[in-house]
Short mmCIF file of C-alpha atoms and ligand atoms in Angstrom, two decimals:
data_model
loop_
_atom_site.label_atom_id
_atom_site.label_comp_id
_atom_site.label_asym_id
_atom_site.label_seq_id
_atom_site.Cartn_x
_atom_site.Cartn_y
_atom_site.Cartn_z
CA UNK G 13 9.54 29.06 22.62
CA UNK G 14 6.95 31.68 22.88
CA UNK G 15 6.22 32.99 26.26
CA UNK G 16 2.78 33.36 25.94
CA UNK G 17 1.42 30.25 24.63
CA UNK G 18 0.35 27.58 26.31
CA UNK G 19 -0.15 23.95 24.88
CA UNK G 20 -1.46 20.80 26.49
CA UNK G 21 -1.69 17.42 24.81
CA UNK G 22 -3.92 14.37 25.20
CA UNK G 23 -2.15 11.59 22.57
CA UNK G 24 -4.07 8.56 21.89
CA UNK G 25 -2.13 6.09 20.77
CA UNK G 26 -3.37 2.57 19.48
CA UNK G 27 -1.68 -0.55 21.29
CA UNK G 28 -1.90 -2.15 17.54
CA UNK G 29 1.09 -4.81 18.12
CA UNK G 30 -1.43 -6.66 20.65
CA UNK G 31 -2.96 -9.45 17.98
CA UNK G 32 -6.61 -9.26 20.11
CA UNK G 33 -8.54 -6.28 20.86
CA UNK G 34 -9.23 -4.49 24.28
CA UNK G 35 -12.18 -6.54 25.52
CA UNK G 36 -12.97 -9.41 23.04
CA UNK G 37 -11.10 -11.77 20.75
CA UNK G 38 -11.33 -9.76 17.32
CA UNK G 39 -7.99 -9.32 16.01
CA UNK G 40 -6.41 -6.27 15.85
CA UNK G 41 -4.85 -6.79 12.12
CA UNK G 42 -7.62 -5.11 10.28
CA UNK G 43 -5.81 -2.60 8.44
CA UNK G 44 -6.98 -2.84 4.89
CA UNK G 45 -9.76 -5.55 5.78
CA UNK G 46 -13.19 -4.75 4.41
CA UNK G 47 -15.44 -2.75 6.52
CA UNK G 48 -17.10 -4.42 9.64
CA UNK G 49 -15.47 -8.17 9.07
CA UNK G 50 -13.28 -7.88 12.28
CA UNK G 51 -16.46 -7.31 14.32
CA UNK G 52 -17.90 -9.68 17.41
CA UNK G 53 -21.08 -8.67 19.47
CA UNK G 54 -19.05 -7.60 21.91
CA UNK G 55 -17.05 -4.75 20.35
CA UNK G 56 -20.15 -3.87 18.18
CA UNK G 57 -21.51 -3.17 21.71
CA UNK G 58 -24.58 -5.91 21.22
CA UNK G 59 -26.80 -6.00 24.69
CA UNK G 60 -25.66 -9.02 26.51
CA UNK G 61 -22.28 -9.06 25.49
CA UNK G 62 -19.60 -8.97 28.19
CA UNK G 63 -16.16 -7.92 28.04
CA UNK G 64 -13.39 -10.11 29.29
CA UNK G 65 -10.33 -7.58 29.57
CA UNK G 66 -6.74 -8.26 27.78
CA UNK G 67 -4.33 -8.95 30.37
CA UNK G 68 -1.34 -7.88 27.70
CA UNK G 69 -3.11 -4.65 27.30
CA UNK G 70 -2.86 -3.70 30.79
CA UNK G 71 0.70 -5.05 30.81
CA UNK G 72 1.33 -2.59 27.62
CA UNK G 73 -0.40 0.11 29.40
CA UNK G 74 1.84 0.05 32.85
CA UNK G 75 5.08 -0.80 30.65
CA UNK G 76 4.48 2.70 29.15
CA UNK G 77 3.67 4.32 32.68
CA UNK G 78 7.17 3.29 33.62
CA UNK G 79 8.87 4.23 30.48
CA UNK G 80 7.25 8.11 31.30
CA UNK G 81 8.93 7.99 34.57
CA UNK G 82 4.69 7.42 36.22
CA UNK G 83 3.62 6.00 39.10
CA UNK G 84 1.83 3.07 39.07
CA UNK G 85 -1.62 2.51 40.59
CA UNK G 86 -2.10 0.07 43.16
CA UNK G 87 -5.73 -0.37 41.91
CA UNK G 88 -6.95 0.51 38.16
CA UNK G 89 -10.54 0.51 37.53
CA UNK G 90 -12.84 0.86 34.12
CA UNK G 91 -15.46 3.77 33.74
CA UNK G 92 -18.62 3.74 31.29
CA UNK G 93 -18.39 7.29 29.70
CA UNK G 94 -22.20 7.95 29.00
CA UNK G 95 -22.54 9.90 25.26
CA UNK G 96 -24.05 8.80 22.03
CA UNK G 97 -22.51 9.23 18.93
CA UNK G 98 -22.97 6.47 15.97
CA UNK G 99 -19.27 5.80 16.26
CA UNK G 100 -20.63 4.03 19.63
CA UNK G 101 -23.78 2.25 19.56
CA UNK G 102 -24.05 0.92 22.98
CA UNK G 103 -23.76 4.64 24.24
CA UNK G 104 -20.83 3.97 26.33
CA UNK G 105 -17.37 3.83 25.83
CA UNK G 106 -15.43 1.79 28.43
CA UNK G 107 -12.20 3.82 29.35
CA UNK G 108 -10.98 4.84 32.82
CA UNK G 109 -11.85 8.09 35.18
CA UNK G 110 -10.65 7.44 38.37
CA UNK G 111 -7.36 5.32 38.93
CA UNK G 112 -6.36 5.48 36.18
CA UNK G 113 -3.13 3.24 35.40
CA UNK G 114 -1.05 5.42 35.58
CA UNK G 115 -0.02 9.04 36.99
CA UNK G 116 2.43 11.90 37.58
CA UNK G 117 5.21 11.23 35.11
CA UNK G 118 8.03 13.46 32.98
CA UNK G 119 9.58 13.34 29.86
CA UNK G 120 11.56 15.61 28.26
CA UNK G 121 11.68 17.15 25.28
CA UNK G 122 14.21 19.44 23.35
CA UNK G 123 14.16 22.45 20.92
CA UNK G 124 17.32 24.04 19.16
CA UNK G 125 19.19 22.27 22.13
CA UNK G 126 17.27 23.39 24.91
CA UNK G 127 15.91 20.43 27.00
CA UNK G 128 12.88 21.12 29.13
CA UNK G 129 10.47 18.62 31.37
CA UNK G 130 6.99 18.03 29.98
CA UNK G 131 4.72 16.77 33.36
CA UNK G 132 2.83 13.98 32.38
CA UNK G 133 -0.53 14.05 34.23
CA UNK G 134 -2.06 10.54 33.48
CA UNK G 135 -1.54 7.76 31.30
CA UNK G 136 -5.15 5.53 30.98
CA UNK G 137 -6.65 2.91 28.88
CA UNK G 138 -9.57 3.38 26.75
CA UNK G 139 -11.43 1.47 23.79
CA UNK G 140 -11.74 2.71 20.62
CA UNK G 141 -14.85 3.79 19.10
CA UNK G 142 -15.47 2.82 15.42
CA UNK G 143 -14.64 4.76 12.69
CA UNK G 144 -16.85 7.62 10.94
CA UNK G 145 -16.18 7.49 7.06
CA UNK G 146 -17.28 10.94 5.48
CA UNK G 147 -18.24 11.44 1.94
CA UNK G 148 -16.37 14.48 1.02
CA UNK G 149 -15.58 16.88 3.73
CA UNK G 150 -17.04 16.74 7.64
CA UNK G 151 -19.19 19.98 7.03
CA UNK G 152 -20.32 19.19 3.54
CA UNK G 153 -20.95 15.50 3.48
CA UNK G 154 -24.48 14.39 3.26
CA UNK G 155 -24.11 11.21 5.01
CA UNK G 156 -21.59 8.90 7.03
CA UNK G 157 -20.62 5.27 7.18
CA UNK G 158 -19.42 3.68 10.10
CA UNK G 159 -16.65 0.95 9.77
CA UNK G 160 -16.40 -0.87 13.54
CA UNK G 161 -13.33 -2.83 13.10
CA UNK G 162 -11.40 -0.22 14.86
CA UNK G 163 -14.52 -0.32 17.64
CA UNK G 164 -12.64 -1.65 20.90
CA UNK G 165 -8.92 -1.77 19.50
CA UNK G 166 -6.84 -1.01 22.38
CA UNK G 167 -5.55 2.59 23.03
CA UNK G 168 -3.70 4.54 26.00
CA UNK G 169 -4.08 8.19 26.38
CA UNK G 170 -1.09 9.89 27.57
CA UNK G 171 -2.38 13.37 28.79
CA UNK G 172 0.30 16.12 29.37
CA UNK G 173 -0.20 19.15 31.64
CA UNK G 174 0.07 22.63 29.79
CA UNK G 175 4.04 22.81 29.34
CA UNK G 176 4.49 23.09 25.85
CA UNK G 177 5.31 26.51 24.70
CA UNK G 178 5.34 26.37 21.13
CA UNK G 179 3.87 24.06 18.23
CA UNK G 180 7.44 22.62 17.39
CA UNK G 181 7.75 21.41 21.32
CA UNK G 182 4.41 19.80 20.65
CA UNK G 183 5.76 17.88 17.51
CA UNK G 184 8.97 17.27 19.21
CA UNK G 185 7.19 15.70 22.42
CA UNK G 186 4.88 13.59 20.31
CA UNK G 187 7.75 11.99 18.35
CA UNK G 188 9.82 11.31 21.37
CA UNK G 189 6.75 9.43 22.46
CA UNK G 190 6.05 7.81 19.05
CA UNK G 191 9.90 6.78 19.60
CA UNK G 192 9.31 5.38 23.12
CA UNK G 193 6.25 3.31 22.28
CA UNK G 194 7.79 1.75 19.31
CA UNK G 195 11.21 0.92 21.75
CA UNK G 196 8.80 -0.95 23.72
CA UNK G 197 7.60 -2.84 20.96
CA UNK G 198 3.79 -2.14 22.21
CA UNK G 199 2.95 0.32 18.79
CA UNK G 200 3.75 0.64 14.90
CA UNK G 201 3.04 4.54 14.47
CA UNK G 202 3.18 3.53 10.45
CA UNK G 203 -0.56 2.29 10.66
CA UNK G 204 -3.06 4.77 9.72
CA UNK G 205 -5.02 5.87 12.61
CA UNK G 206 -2.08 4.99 15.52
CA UNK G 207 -2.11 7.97 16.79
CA UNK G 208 -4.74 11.08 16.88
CA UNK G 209 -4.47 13.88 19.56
CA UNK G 210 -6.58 16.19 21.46
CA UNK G 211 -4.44 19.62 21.80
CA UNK G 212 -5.55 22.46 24.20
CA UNK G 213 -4.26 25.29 23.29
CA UNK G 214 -4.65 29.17 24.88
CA UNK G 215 -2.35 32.64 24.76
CA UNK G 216 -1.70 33.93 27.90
CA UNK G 217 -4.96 35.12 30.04
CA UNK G 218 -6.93 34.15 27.34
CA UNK G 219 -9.95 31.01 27.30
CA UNK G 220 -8.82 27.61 26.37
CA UNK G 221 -9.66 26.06 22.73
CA UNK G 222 -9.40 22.22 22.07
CA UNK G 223 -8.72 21.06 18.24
CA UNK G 224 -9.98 17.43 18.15
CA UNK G 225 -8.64 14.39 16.68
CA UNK G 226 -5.87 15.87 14.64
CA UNK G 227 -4.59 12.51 12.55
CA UNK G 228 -1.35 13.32 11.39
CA UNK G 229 2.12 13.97 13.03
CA UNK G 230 2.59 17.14 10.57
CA UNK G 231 -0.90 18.21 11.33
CA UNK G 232 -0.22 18.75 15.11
CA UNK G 233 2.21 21.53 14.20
CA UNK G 234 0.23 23.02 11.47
CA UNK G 235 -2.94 22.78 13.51
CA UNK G 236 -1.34 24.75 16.66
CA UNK G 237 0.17 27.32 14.35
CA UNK G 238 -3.25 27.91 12.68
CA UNK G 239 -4.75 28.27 16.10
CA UNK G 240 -1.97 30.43 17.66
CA UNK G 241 -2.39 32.97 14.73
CA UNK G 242 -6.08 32.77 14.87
CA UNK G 243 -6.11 33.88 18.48
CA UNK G 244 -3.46 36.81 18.30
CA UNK G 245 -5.10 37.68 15.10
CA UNK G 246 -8.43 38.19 17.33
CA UNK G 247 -6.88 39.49 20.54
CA UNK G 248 -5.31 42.21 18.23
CA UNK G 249 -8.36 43.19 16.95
CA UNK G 250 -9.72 43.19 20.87
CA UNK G 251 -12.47 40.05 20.27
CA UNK G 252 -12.76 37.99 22.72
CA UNK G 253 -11.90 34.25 22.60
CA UNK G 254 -14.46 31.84 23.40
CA UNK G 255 -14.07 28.25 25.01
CA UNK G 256 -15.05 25.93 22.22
CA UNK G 257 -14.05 23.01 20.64
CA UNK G 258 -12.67 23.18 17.41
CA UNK G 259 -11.85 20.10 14.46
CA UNK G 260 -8.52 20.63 12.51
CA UNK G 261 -9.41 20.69 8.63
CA UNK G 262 -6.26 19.16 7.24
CA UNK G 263 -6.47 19.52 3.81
CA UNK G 264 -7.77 23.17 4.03
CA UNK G 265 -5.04 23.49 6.92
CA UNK G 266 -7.70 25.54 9.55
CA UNK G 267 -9.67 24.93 12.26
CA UNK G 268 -13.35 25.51 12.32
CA UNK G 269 -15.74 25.53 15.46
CA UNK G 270 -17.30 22.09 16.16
CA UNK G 271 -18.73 23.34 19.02
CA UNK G 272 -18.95 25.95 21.78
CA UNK G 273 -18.96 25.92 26.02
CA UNK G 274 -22.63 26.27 26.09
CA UNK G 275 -22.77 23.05 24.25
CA UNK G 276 -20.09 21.57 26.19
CA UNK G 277 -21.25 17.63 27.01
CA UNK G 278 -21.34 16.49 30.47
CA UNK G 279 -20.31 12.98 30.30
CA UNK G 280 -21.70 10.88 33.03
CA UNK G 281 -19.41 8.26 34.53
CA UNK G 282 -20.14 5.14 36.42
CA UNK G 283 -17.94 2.34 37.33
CA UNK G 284 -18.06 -0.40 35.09
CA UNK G 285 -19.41 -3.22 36.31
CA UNK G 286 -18.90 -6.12 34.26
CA UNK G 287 -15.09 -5.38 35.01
CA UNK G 288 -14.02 -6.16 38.27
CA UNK G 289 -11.36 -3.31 39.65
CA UNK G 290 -7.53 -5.17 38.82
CA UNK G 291 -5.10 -4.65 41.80
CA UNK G 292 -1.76 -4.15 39.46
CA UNK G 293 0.95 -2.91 41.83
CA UNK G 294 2.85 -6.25 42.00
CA UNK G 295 3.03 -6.54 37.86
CA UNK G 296 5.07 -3.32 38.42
CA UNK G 297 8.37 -4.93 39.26
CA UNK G 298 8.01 -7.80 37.11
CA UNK G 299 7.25 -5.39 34.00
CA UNK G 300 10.69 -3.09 34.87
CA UNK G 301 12.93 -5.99 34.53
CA UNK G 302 11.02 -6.38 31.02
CA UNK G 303 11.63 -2.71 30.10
CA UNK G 304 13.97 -2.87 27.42
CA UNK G 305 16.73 -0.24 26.60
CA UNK G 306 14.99 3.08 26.11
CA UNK G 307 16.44 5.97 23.65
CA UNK G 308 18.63 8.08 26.52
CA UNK G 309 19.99 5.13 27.98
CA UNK G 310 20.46 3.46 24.21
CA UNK G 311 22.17 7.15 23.34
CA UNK G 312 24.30 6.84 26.09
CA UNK G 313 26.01 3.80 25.44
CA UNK G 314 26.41 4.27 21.91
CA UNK G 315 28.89 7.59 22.90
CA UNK G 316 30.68 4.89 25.40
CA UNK G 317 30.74 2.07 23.70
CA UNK G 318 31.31 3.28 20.14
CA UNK G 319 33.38 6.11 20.89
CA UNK G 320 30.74 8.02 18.54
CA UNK G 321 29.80 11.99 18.86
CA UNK G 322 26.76 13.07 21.03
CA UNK G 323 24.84 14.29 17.80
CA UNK G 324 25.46 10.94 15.88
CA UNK G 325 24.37 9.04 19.35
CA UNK G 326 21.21 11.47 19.35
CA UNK G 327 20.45 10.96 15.46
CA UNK G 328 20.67 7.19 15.84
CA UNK G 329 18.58 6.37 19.41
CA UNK G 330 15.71 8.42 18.13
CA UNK G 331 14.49 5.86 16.08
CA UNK G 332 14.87 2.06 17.21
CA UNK G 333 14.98 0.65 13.43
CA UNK G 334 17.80 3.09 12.95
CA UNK G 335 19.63 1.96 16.28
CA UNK G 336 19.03 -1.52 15.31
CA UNK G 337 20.69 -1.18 11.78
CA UNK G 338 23.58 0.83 13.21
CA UNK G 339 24.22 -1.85 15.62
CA UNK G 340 24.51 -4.38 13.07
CA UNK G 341 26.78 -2.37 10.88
CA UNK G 342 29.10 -1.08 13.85
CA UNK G 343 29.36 -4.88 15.05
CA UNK G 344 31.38 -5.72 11.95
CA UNK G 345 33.35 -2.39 10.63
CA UNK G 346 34.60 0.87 12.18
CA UNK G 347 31.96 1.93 14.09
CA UNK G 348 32.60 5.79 13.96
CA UNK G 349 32.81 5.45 10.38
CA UNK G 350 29.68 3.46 10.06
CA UNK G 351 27.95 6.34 12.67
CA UNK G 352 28.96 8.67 9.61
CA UNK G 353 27.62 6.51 6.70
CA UNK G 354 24.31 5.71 8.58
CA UNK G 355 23.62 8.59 10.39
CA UNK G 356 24.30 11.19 7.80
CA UNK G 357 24.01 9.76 4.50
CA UNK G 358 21.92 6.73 4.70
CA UNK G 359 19.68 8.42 6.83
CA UNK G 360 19.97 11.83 4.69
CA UNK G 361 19.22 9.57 1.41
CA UNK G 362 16.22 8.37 3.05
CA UNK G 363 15.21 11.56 4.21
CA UNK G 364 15.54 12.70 0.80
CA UNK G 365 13.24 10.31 -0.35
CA UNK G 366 10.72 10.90 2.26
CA UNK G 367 11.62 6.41 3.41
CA UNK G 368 12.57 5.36 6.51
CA UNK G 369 15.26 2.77 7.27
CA UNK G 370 12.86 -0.32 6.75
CA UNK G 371 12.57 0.66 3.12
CA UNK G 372 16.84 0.41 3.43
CA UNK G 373 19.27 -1.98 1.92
CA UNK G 374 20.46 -4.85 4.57
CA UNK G 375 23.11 -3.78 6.97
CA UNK G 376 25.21 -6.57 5.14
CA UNK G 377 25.90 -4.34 2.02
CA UNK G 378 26.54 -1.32 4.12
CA UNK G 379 29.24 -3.20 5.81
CA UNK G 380 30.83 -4.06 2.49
CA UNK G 381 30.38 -0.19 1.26
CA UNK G 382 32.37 0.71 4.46
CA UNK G 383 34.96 -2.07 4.11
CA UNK G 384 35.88 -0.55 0.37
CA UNK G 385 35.71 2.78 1.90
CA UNK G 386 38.41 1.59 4.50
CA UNK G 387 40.50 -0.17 1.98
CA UNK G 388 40.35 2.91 -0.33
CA UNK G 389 38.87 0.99 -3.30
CA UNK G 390 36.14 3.76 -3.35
CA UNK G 391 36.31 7.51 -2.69
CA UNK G 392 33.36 8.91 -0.44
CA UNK G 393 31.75 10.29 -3.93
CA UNK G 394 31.66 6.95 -5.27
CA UNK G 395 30.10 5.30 -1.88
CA UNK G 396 27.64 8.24 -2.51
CA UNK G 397 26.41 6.83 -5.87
CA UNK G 398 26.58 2.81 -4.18
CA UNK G 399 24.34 3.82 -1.74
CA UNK G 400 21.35 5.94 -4.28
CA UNK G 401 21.99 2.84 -6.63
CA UNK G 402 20.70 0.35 -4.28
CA UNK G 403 17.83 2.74 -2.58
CA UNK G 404 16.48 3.38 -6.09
CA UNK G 405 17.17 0.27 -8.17
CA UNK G 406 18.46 -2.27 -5.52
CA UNK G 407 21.95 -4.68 -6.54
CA UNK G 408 24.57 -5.83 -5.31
CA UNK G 409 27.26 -3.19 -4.18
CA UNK G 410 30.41 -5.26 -5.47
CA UNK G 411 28.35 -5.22 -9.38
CA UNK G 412 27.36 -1.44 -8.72
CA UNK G 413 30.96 -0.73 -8.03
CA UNK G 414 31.89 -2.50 -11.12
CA UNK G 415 28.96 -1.57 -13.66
CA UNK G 416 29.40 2.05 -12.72
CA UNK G 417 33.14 2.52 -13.07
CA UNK G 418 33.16 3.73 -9.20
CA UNK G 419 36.56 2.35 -7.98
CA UNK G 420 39.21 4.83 -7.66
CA UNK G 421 41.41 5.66 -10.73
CA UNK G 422 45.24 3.98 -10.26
CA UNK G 423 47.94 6.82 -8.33
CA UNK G 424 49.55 7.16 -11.79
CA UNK G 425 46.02 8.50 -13.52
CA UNK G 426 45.56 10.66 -10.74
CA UNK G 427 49.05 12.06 -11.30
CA UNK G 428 48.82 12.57 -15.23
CA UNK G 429 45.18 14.33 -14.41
CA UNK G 430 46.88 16.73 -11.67
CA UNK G 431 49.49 17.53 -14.18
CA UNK G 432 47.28 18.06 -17.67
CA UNK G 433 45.37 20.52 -14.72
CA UNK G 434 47.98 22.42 -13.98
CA UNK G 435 49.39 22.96 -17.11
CA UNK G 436 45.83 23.76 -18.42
CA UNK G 437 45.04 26.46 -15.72
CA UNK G 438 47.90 28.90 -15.52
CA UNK G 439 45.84 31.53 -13.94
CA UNK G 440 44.74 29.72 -11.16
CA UNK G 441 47.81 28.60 -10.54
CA UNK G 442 48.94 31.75 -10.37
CA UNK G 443 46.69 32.51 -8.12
CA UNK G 444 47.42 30.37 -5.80
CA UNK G 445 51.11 31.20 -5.47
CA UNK G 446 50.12 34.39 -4.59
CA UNK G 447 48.15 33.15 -1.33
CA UNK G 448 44.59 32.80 -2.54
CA UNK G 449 43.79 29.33 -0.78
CA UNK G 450 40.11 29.01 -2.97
CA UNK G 451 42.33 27.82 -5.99
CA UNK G 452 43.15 25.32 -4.79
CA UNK G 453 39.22 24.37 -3.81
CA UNK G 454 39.14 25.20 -8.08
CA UNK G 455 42.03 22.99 -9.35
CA UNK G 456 41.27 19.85 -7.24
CA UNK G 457 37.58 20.60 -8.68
CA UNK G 458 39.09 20.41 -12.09
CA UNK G 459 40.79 16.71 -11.61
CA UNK G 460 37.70 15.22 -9.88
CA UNK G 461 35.89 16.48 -13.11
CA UNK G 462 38.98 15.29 -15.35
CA UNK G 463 38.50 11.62 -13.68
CA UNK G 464 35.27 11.84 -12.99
CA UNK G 465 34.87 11.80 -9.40
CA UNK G 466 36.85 8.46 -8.99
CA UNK G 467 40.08 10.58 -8.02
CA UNK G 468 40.49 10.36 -3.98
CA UNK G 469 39.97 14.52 -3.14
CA UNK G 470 43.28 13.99 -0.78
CA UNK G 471 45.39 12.82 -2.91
CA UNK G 472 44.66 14.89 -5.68
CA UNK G 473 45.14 18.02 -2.80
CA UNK G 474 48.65 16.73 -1.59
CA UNK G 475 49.47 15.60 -5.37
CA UNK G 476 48.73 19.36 -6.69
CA UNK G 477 50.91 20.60 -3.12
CA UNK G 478 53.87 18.53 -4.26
CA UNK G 479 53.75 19.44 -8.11
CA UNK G 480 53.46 22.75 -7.65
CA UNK G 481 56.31 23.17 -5.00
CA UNK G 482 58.60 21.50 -7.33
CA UNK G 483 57.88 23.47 -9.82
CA UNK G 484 58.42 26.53 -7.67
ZN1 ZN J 7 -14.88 -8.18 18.96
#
């Protein structure tokens, strides 16, 4: 947290699990379509065309008001936002102004353990505009191409009053929300394009910058961190910092002025009147029995009900896939075990391999792993080696376990191994007679390599303990 900065967010984040757009019947599946074939003269803004507005959208929209702890509007009302830009060619974009749907909220959001409230200012509905394809980079292309499939998909904009303190809060708060949206089912943040944001971002006593449209959930930290620097870099050299607007350049990681106050655009607003205002308050209480289990509550009944640590609850809410799959696991073996073997080194693997848990094995062969863990077939090392198998090559466990030599050597291997070890390492043995505990760490190090990891650590540790007491 740095005491000077001073971040505010506007997150736009596409309501892409709806299967129509926000105000016509084009479906919203066009990822990887060809250019412009998901198109109707409504969303390509034709004059004439009417929109009809998605009931489910607005349902999406106040299901995500709740989940930020908003209030709810009694009335809701669309806006034409007057600019033109050839993203847009009716030179409106329909989004809200006024009443919006909804206001007021909190979330938290936490850094190195510290939890701290985030005030939500607004949640609204917009329409997207199409998309602007540049040749090369913004500043150097020599001409655009404008794909409107994405014109009119449905988006919310969650807006954020200036709480964040640091570029890591920011990162933090937007994948708590990525994590709420996708608990309610209402947004895949996989798709490219989900989710862009506006960030605000001033030190201090100094003028306020906005980066636009930063795409990428790494990008929102780099971005800020560019920014941050950028400013104490000039108010150390005692330049003034101007209001602008700036665009993030993510593959040069900098920002660069897209345009200054004096520029500034002065949208003009009027009601939208092919959209009659929608009176909404009494969807509220039907939508908050449809609220499903969100990630604190989730977090706290994993702790009660699976007698599992706070961090591995934490670890395994943030993510609903991740909940899911632990769920199904838990349900059929020792659940604090399988909190261990899904939180730490499933998840870890995956990490490692820059997947998430949809690219995972099914919870089926997890089970098994755990149930040869339990009966001591396998030692942790060997359920190690199951689990990279099937991530990079896929298989059944029970074949891995047998193809790869993984089930634990017989007691009476382990027992000639300990011995050959000892007889083989008289200096360490030595040593630990005369009270250096790390030779131990050595000589148990020396049977796992004699038997090639398949010895179980434990026994080989109160094997050596015996042995060499005897032989005292
Ligand atoms: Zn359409």
């Amino acid at each position: 947290m740095e005491d000077d900065v001073i971040i505010g967010l506007e997150i736009h984040c596409q309501l892409n699990k709806l299967n129509s757009k926000l105000f016509c019947g084009c479906s919203t599946k066009h990822h990887g379509s060809e250019p412009n074939t998901h198109t109707c003269p409504v969303c390509l803004g034709l004059p004439g065309a009417l929109p009809v507005i998605n009931k489910k959208a607005v349902e999406y929209a106040i299901m995500v008001g709740l989940a930020l702890n908003c209030g709810i509007a009694e009335h809701t009302q669309f806006y034409r936002k007057n600019y033109y830009y050839p993203d847009l060619p009716r030179g409106f974009q329909i989004t809200q102004y006024d009443y919006p749907i909804a206001e007021n909220g909190m979330m938290t959001v936490d850094v190195d353990s510290i939890e701290r409230p985030v005030r939500i200012k607004r949640v609204h509905m917009e329409e997207d505009p199409g998309r602007l394809v540049h040749q090369g980079s913004i500043e150097t292309s020599k001409y655009v191409l404008v794909d409107y499939n994405r014109s009119g998909m449905p988006l919310i904009e969650v807006v954020t009053e200036p709480d964040l303190r640091s570029p890591k809060e920011a990162r933090r708060f937007i994948n708590k929300l990525r994590n709420i949206l996708e608990y309610l089912d209402v947004f895949d943040g996989s798709l490219e394009g989900a989710l862009r944001v506006d960030a605000n971002v001033s030190l201090k006593g100094g003028a306020r910058v906005e980066i636009k449209n930063i795409s990428s959930y790494k990008g929102v930290e780099r971005a800020l961190l560019f920014e941050i620097s950028r400013q104490r870099n000039m108010k150390r050299r005692g330049v003034t910092v101007t209001q602008e607007t700036r665009h993030y350049d993510d593959e040069r990681n900098c920002t660069i002025t897209l345009r200054s106050k004096e520029q500034a655009e002065e949208y003009r607003y009027f009601p939208e009147a092919d959209l009659v205002p929608l009176s909404v308050k009494d969807w509220e209480n039907k939508l908050k029995a449809r609220l499903p289990e969100l990630p604190e509550a989730k977090r706290d009944r994993f702790r009660s009900q699976y007698g599992i640590s706070d961090n591995h609850a934490k670890v395994l809410t943030a993510e609903i896939r991740l909940a899911n799959y632990y769920e199904c696991v838990a349900g059929k073996c020792d659940p604090v075990m399988a909190a261990t073997w899904v939180a730490d080194y499933l998840k870890g693997e995956l990490n490692y391999r820059d997947r998430d848990v949809r690219d995972a094995f099914e919870p089926e062969k997890m089970i098994f792993i755990i149930d040869q863990l339990k009966k001591a077939i396998i030692t942790d090392k060997g359920a190690v080696e199951v689990i990279r198998v099937l991530l990079d090559e896929g298989g059944e466990p029970a074949s891995i376990i047998k193809s790869r030599n993984l089930a634990k050597v017989e007691s009476d291997i382990t027992r000639k191994a300990v011995t050959e070890v000892i007889s083989e390492n008289a200096s360490a043995v030595q040593d630990l007679r005369s009270g250096k505990p790390q030779a131990m760490n050595f000589l148990v190090g020396m049977v796992m390599k004699k038997t090639r990891g398949r010895a179980d650590p434990e026994e080989v540790n109160l094997l050596l303990r015996e042995l060499l007491e005897c032989t005292l």
